[in-house]
PDB file of C-alpha atoms in Angstrom:
ATOM      1  CA  UNK A   1      -1.847   0.757  69.247  1.00 40.00           C
ATOM      2  CA  UNK A   2      -2.008  -2.865  67.284  1.00 39.00           C
ATOM      3  CA  UNK A   3      -3.718  -0.623  64.606  1.00 39.00           C
ATOM      4  CA  UNK A   4      -0.449   1.532  64.249  1.00 37.00           C
ATOM      5  CA  UNK A   5       1.889  -0.969  64.904  1.00 42.00           C
ATOM      6  CA  UNK A   6       0.221  -3.059  61.846  1.00 45.00           C
ATOM      7  CA  UNK A   7       0.419   0.176  59.542  1.00 42.00           C
ATOM      8  CA  UNK A   8       3.863   1.028  60.473  1.00 42.00           C
ATOM      9  CA  UNK A   9       5.626  -0.727  58.062  1.00 45.00           C
ATOM     10  CA  UNK A  10       3.293  -0.196  54.742  1.00 44.00           C
ATOM     11  CA  UNK A  11       3.567   3.632  55.904  1.00 41.00           C
ATOM     12  CA  UNK A  12       7.503   3.077  55.902  1.00 44.00           C
ATOM     13  CA  UNK A  13       7.790   1.767  52.949  1.00 45.00           C
ATOM     14  CA  UNK A  14       5.913   4.435  51.057  1.00 44.00           C
ATOM     15  CA  UNK A  15       8.065   7.168  52.928  1.00 48.00           C
ATOM     16  CA  UNK A  16      11.579   5.668  52.415  1.00 49.00           C
ATOM     17  CA  UNK A  17      11.276   6.409  48.777  1.00 49.00           C
ATOM     18  CA  UNK A  18      11.496   9.959  49.556  1.00 51.00           C
ATOM     19  CA  UNK A  19      13.505   9.550  52.842  1.00 62.00           C
ATOM     20  CA  UNK A  20      16.991   9.137  52.470  1.00 53.00           C
ATOM     21  CA  UNK A  21      17.451   7.594  55.922  1.00 52.00           C
ATOM     22  CA  UNK A  22      20.709   7.551  57.540  1.00 48.00           C
ATOM     23  CA  UNK A  23      20.629   4.916  60.247  1.00 44.00           C
ATOM     24  CA  UNK A  24      24.228   4.887  60.165  1.00 38.00           C
ATOM     25  CA  UNK A  25      25.664   8.198  59.443  1.00 42.00           C
ATOM     26  CA  UNK A  26      28.555   8.481  57.378  1.00 36.00           C
ATOM     27  CA  UNK A  27      32.106   8.680  59.698  1.00 36.00           C
ATOM     28  CA  UNK A  28      32.714  12.006  58.568  1.00 39.00           C
ATOM     29  CA  UNK A  29      29.087  12.981  59.520  1.00 41.00           C
ATOM     30  CA  UNK A  30      29.725  11.538  63.074  1.00 39.00           C
ATOM     31  CA  UNK A  31      33.098  13.260  63.555  1.00 41.00           C
ATOM     32  CA  UNK A  32      31.459  16.418  62.556  1.00 43.00           C
ATOM     33  CA  UNK A  33      29.096  16.160  65.170  1.00 44.00           C
ATOM     34  CA  UNK A  34      31.113  15.231  67.523  1.00 44.00           C
ATOM     35  CA  UNK A  35      33.572  18.038  66.516  1.00 47.00           C
ATOM     36  CA  UNK A  36      30.451  20.435  66.921  1.00 48.00           C
ATOM     37  CA  UNK A  37      29.941  18.783  70.690  1.00 44.00           C
ATOM     38  CA  UNK A  38      33.312  19.847  71.326  1.00 45.00           C
ATOM     39  CA  UNK A  39      33.179  23.362  70.140  1.00 47.00           C
ATOM     40  CA  UNK A  40      29.757  23.701  71.984  1.00 48.00           C
ATOM     41  CA  UNK A  41      31.421  22.948  75.006  1.00 46.00           C
ATOM     42  CA  UNK A  42      34.452  24.766  74.537  1.00 51.00           C
ATOM     43  CA  UNK A  43      32.416  28.433  73.699  1.00 53.00           C
ATOM     44  CA  UNK A  44      29.476  27.356  76.416  1.00 67.00           C
ATOM     45  CA  UNK A  45      26.889  28.727  74.800  1.00 90.00           C
ATOM     46  CA  UNK A  46      24.272  27.793  71.756  1.00 97.00           C
ATOM     47  CA  UNK A  47      24.473  29.579  68.729  1.00 98.00           C
ATOM     48  CA  UNK A  48      21.977  32.597  68.589  1.00 98.00           C
ATOM     49  CA  UNK A  49      19.055  32.489  66.074  1.00 98.00           C
ATOM     50  CA  UNK A  50      15.976  33.924  64.937  1.00 98.00           C
ATOM     51  CA  UNK A  51      13.032  32.124  62.962  1.00 98.00           C
ATOM     52  CA  UNK A  52       9.641  32.806  61.832  1.00 98.00           C
ATOM     53  CA  UNK A  53       6.843  30.953  63.593  1.00 98.00           C
ATOM     54  CA  UNK A  54       3.914  29.151  62.210  1.00 98.00           C
ATOM     55  CA  UNK A  55       1.793  32.705  62.607  1.00 97.00           C
ATOM     56  CA  UNK A  56       4.445  34.937  61.282  1.00 97.00           C
ATOM     57  CA  UNK A  57       6.008  35.961  64.251  1.00 98.00           C
ATOM     58  CA  UNK A  58       9.560  36.295  64.616  1.00 98.00           C
ATOM     59  CA  UNK A  59      11.147  34.080  67.778  1.00 98.00           C
ATOM     60  CA  UNK A  60      14.590  33.860  68.867  1.00 98.00           C
ATOM     61  CA  UNK A  61      16.428  31.863  71.080  1.00 98.00           C
ATOM     62  CA  UNK A  62      17.348  34.774  73.240  1.00 97.00           C
ATOM     63  CA  UNK A  63      13.479  35.015  74.031  1.00 97.00           C
ATOM     64  CA  UNK A  64      14.127  31.998  76.308  1.00 98.00           C
ATOM     65  CA  UNK A  65      17.109  32.625  78.082  1.00 95.00           C
ATOM     66  CA  UNK A  66      17.114  31.297  81.849  1.00 97.00           C
ATOM     67  CA  UNK A  67      14.988  28.493  80.707  1.00 98.00           C
ATOM     68  CA  UNK A  68      15.348  24.930  79.526  1.00 98.00           C
ATOM     69  CA  UNK A  69      15.151  24.652  75.770  1.00 98.00           C
ATOM     70  CA  UNK A  70      14.588  21.324  73.767  1.00 98.00           C
ATOM     71  CA  UNK A  71      15.165  21.699  69.801  1.00 98.00           C
ATOM     72  CA  UNK A  72      13.427  19.082  67.613  1.00 98.00           C
ATOM     73  CA  UNK A  73      14.322  18.960  63.718  1.00 98.00           C
ATOM     74  CA  UNK A  74      11.596  17.442  62.306  1.00 98.00           C
ATOM     75  CA  UNK A  75       9.847  16.182  59.097  1.00 98.00           C
ATOM     76  CA  UNK A  76       6.614  14.758  58.723  1.00 97.00           C
ATOM     77  CA  UNK A  77       7.051  12.770  55.811  1.00 97.00           C
ATOM     78  CA  UNK A  78       9.980  11.070  57.279  1.00 98.00           C
ATOM     79  CA  UNK A  79       9.295   7.689  58.699  1.00 98.00           C
ATOM     80  CA  UNK A  80      11.427   7.485  61.384  1.00 98.00           C
ATOM     81  CA  UNK A  81       9.424  11.025  62.750  1.00 98.00           C
ATOM     82  CA  UNK A  82       6.438   9.207  62.249  1.00 98.00           C
ATOM     83  CA  UNK A  83       7.400   6.392  64.292  1.00 98.00           C
ATOM     84  CA  UNK A  84       7.595   8.659  67.548  1.00 98.00           C
ATOM     85  CA  UNK A  85       4.707  10.998  66.399  1.00 98.00           C
ATOM     86  CA  UNK A  86       2.232   7.771  65.424  1.00 97.00           C
ATOM     87  CA  UNK A  87       2.748   6.421  68.680  1.00 96.00           C
ATOM     88  CA  UNK A  88       2.169   9.424  70.451  1.00 98.00           C
ATOM     89  CA  UNK A  89       6.112   8.834  71.998  1.00 98.00           C
ATOM     90  CA  UNK A  90       7.046  12.308  70.635  1.00 98.00           C
ATOM     91  CA  UNK A  91       3.761  14.414  71.943  1.00 98.00           C
ATOM     92  CA  UNK A  92       3.822  13.019  75.323  1.00 98.00           C
ATOM     93  CA  UNK A  93       7.657  13.788  75.828  1.00 98.00           C
ATOM     94  CA  UNK A  94       6.727  17.257  74.461  1.00 98.00           C
ATOM     95  CA  UNK A  95       3.791  17.484  77.220  1.00 98.00           C
ATOM     96  CA  UNK A  96       5.972  16.076  80.095  1.00 98.00           C
ATOM     97  CA  UNK A  97       8.512  18.619  79.391  1.00 98.00           C
ATOM     98  CA  UNK A  98       6.470  21.667  78.679  1.00 98.00           C
ATOM     99  CA  UNK A  99       4.571  21.046  81.706  1.00 98.00           C
ATOM    100  CA  UNK A 100       7.626  21.511  83.639  1.00 98.00           C
ATOM    101  CA  UNK A 101       8.378  24.890  82.108  1.00 98.00           C
ATOM    102  CA  UNK A 102      10.633  23.102  79.015  1.00 98.00           C
ATOM    103  CA  UNK A 103      10.472  25.708  76.146  1.00 98.00           C
ATOM    104  CA  UNK A 104       9.915  22.970  73.122  1.00 98.00           C
ATOM    105  CA  UNK A 105      10.882  24.619  69.651  1.00 98.00           C
ATOM    106  CA  UNK A 106      10.336  22.529  66.884  1.00 98.00           C
ATOM    107  CA  UNK A 107      12.254  23.304  63.346  1.00 98.00           C
ATOM    108  CA  UNK A 108      11.153  22.706  59.904  1.00 98.00           C
ATOM    109  CA  UNK A 109      14.567  22.516  57.656  1.00 98.00           C
ATOM    110  CA  UNK A 110      13.097  21.550  54.639  1.00 98.00           C
ATOM    111  CA  UNK A 111      13.920  23.542  51.715  1.00 98.00           C
ATOM    112  CA  UNK A 112      10.733  24.870  49.354  1.00 97.00           C
ATOM    113  CA  UNK A 113       9.896  21.924  47.081  1.00 96.00           C
ATOM    114  CA  UNK A 114      11.455  19.228  49.361  1.00 97.00           C
ATOM    115  CA  UNK A 115       9.731  16.649  51.833  1.00 97.00           C
ATOM    116  CA  UNK A 116       8.448  17.996  54.628  1.00 98.00           C
ATOM    117  CA  UNK A 117       8.219  21.604  53.485  1.00 98.00           C
ATOM    118  CA  UNK A 118       5.601  23.474  55.041  1.00 98.00           C
ATOM    119  CA  UNK A 119       3.846  27.076  55.301  1.00 97.00           C
ATOM    120  CA  UNK A 120       0.929  28.893  55.685  1.00 97.00           C
ATOM    121  CA  UNK A 121      -2.173  26.861  56.676  1.00 97.00           C
ATOM    122  CA  UNK A 122      -0.417  23.896  56.876  1.00 97.00           C
ATOM    123  CA  UNK A 123       2.327  24.838  59.053  1.00 98.00           C
ATOM    124  CA  UNK A 124      -0.595  26.963  61.223  1.00 97.00           C
ATOM    125  CA  UNK A 125      -2.781  23.557  61.393  1.00 97.00           C
ATOM    126  CA  UNK A 126       0.720  21.260  62.167  1.00 97.00           C
ATOM    127  CA  UNK A 127       0.342  21.412  65.642  1.00 96.00           C
ATOM    128  CA  UNK A 128      -3.709  20.292  65.770  1.00 97.00           C
ATOM    129  CA  UNK A 129      -2.758  17.598  63.086  1.00 96.00           C
ATOM    130  CA  UNK A 130      -0.003  15.758  64.978  1.00 97.00           C
ATOM    131  CA  UNK A 131      -1.748  16.347  68.435  1.00 97.00           C
ATOM    132  CA  UNK A 132       1.881  18.025  69.093  1.00 98.00           C
ATOM    133  CA  UNK A 133       2.405  19.701  72.511  1.00 98.00           C
ATOM    134  CA  UNK A 134       5.492  22.035  71.634  1.00 98.00           C
ATOM    135  CA  UNK A 135       5.722  25.568  72.497  1.00 98.00           C
ATOM    136  CA  UNK A 136       6.514  27.167  68.710  1.00 98.00           C
ATOM    137  CA  UNK A 137       6.876  25.676  65.299  1.00 98.00           C
ATOM    138  CA  UNK A 138       9.695  27.510  63.433  1.00 98.00           C
ATOM    139  CA  UNK A 139      10.186  27.759  60.088  1.00 98.00           C
ATOM    140  CA  UNK A 140      14.136  27.367  58.634  1.00 98.00           C
ATOM    141  CA  UNK A 141      13.347  26.882  54.891  1.00 98.00           C
ATOM    142  CA  UNK A 142      16.783  28.215  53.546  1.00 98.00           C
ATOM    143  CA  UNK A 143      18.441  25.707  56.291  1.00 98.00           C
ATOM    144  CA  UNK A 144      20.387  28.287  58.090  1.00 98.00           C
ATOM    145  CA  UNK A 145      19.571  27.526  61.724  1.00 98.00           C
ATOM    146  CA  UNK A 146      19.805  23.513  60.752  1.00 98.00           C
ATOM    147  CA  UNK A 147      23.571  24.145  59.537  1.00 97.00           C
ATOM    148  CA  UNK A 148      24.168  26.511  62.009  1.00 97.00           C
ATOM    149  CA  UNK A 149      23.436  23.701  64.866  1.00 98.00           C
ATOM    150  CA  UNK A 150      24.986  20.850  62.372  1.00 97.00           C
ATOM    151  CA  UNK A 151      21.339  19.160  62.505  1.00 98.00           C
ATOM    152  CA  UNK A 152      21.965  16.526  60.156  1.00 96.00           C
ATOM    153  CA  UNK A 153      18.630  14.069  60.394  1.00 98.00           C
ATOM    154  CA  UNK A 154      14.934  14.096  61.011  1.00 98.00           C
ATOM    155  CA  UNK A 155      14.453  13.820  63.945  1.00 98.00           C
ATOM    156  CA  UNK A 156      17.561  15.333  65.448  1.00 98.00           C
ATOM    157  CA  UNK A 157      17.772  16.785  68.957  1.00 98.00           C
ATOM    158  CA  UNK A 158      19.426  19.505  70.900  1.00 98.00           C
ATOM    159  CA  UNK A 159      18.862  20.173  74.769  1.00 98.00           C
ATOM    160  CA  UNK A 160      19.937  23.803  76.150  1.00 98.00           C
ATOM    161  CA  UNK A 161      20.059  24.518  79.802  1.00 98.00           C
ATOM    162  CA  UNK A 162      19.095  27.940  81.413  1.00 97.00           C
ATOM    163  CA  UNK A 163      22.633  29.203  80.922  1.00 96.00           C
ATOM    164  CA  UNK A 164      21.862  28.586  77.136  1.00 97.00           C
ATOM    165  CA  UNK A 165      24.693  25.905  76.734  1.00 97.00           C
ATOM    166  CA  UNK A 166      23.868  22.807  74.986  1.00 97.00           C
ATOM    167  CA  UNK A 167      24.110  19.927  77.341  1.00 97.00           C
ATOM    168  CA  UNK A 168      22.646  17.066  75.067  1.00 97.00           C
ATOM    169  CA  UNK A 169      22.704  16.812  70.840  1.00 97.00           C
ATOM    170  CA  UNK A 170      21.911  14.149  68.403  1.00 98.00           C
ATOM    171  CA  UNK A 171      19.683  10.927  68.130  1.00 98.00           C
ATOM    172  CA  UNK A 172      16.689  10.824  70.419  1.00 98.00           C
ATOM    173  CA  UNK A 173      17.473   7.637  71.522  1.00 98.00           C
ATOM    174  CA  UNK A 174      19.265   4.323  71.310  1.00 98.00           C
ATOM    175  CA  UNK A 175      16.958   2.506  69.054  1.00 98.00           C
ATOM    176  CA  UNK A 176      17.576   3.848  65.171  1.00 98.00           C
ATOM    177  CA  UNK A 177      15.005   2.342  63.619  1.00 98.00           C
ATOM    178  CA  UNK A 178      11.764   3.367  61.847  1.00 97.00           C
ATOM    179  CA  UNK A 179      10.020   0.682  63.784  1.00 97.00           C
ATOM    180  CA  UNK A 180       6.982   1.895  66.356  1.00 97.00           C
ATOM    181  CA  UNK A 181       7.321  -1.789  68.109  1.00 97.00           C
ATOM    182  CA  UNK A 182      11.463  -0.558  69.021  1.00 98.00           C
ATOM    183  CA  UNK A 183      10.016   2.697  71.383  1.00 98.00           C
ATOM    184  CA  UNK A 184       9.172   0.225  74.111  1.00 97.00           C
ATOM    185  CA  UNK A 185      12.365  -0.478  76.327  1.00 96.00           C
ATOM    186  CA  UNK A 186      14.169   2.619  74.218  1.00 98.00           C
ATOM    187  CA  UNK A 187      16.394   4.840  76.166  1.00 98.00           C
ATOM    188  CA  UNK A 188      15.349   8.237  75.309  1.00 98.00           C
ATOM    189  CA  UNK A 189      18.419  10.693  75.862  1.00 98.00           C
ATOM    190  CA  UNK A 190      16.149  13.798  75.690  1.00 98.00           C
ATOM    191  CA  UNK A 191      14.279  12.566  78.427  1.00 98.00           C
ATOM    192  CA  UNK A 192      17.360  11.555  80.475  1.00 98.00           C
ATOM    193  CA  UNK A 193      18.976  14.844  79.965  1.00 98.00           C
ATOM    194  CA  UNK A 194      15.834  16.618  80.981  1.00 98.00           C
ATOM    195  CA  UNK A 195      15.874  14.252  84.335  1.00 98.00           C
ATOM    196  CA  UNK A 196      19.410  15.232  84.938  1.00 98.00           C
ATOM    197  CA  UNK A 197      18.862  19.155  84.818  1.00 98.00           C
ATOM    198  CA  UNK A 198      15.794  18.893  86.883  1.00 97.00           C
ATOM    199  CA  UNK A 199      17.854  16.687  89.578  1.00 98.00           C
ATOM    200  CA  UNK A 200      20.758  19.575  89.175  1.00 97.00           C
ATOM    201  CA  UNK A 201      23.324  16.913  88.146  1.00 96.00           C
ATOM    202  CA  UNK A 202      25.598  16.890  84.882  1.00 96.00           C
ATOM    203  CA  UNK A 203      23.610  15.403  82.056  1.00 97.00           C
ATOM    204  CA  UNK A 204      25.110  11.974  81.458  1.00 97.00           C
ATOM    205  CA  UNK A 205      24.896  11.406  77.869  1.00 98.00           C
ATOM    206  CA  UNK A 206      25.914  14.673  75.874  1.00 97.00           C
ATOM    207  CA  UNK A 207      26.216  13.166  72.649  1.00 97.00           C
ATOM    208  CA  UNK A 208      24.198  10.227  70.704  1.00 98.00           C
ATOM    209  CA  UNK A 209      24.812   9.438  66.952  1.00 98.00           C
ATOM    210  CA  UNK A 210      21.770  11.127  65.155  1.00 97.00           C
ATOM    211  CA  UNK A 211      19.612   8.872  63.002  1.00 98.00           C
ATOM    212  CA  UNK A 212      16.808   8.880  60.727  1.00 98.00           C
ATOM    213  CA  UNK A 213      16.243  11.158  57.330  1.00 98.00           C
ATOM    214  CA  UNK A 214      18.689  13.533  56.141  1.00 98.00           C
ATOM    215  CA  UNK A 215      17.499  16.950  56.296  1.00 98.00           C
ATOM    216  CA  UNK A 216      16.241  18.226  53.203  1.00 97.00           C
ATOM    217  CA  UNK A 217      18.485  21.381  52.858  1.00 98.00           C
ATOM    218  CA  UNK A 218      18.197  23.379  49.314  1.00 94.00           C
ATOM    219  CA  UNK A 219      20.894  21.416  48.133  1.00 87.00           C
ATOM    220  CA  UNK A 220      19.953  18.058  49.103  1.00 76.00           C
ATOM    221  CA  UNK A 221      19.161  15.949  46.241  1.00 59.00           C
TER     222      UNK A 221
END
């Protein structure tokens, strides 16, 4: 862990040049996300979608109706994502969740030619490369699904209950930095939401301001 902590500043310095971090999102972005939360509460259901996974198989959200689903937007070049993966924190959460029967969908919405975009062999190797315990890696090169969900950063998270309702969205925790050492003592909102669902109680934190690198949509500079 000490080695990882020593490397973290250097990794972050290299990656930040290509990563438009959004530690403090613009007010209009926060308002949009908050509005999306209200809209989700009103409609009740998470938007339907179908994407192709790393192996070329179509996966639909409807395939997992009746199960709790976590959606994670990722970009392996983003230092905020690297923070969670280099220390094994994201993989640990994935293992905890999937061991309890949760479906974990990791989505890459980076456009071709943009930071984080992967396809072919690189997509197939993603799980092994990062020791990930996700259920499916889904590719969204047009950004259609990311925009459908109002995803703005990497990481950006959603928790969907067995009835198909979004019960949490936004930042993964309350430490909006790219520093590995800040994982210690952080309040992980995804873990808390999953614990609330398992206990049969309302999710106490339904929205957290997202932080990280901006998702590299086609129109993103």
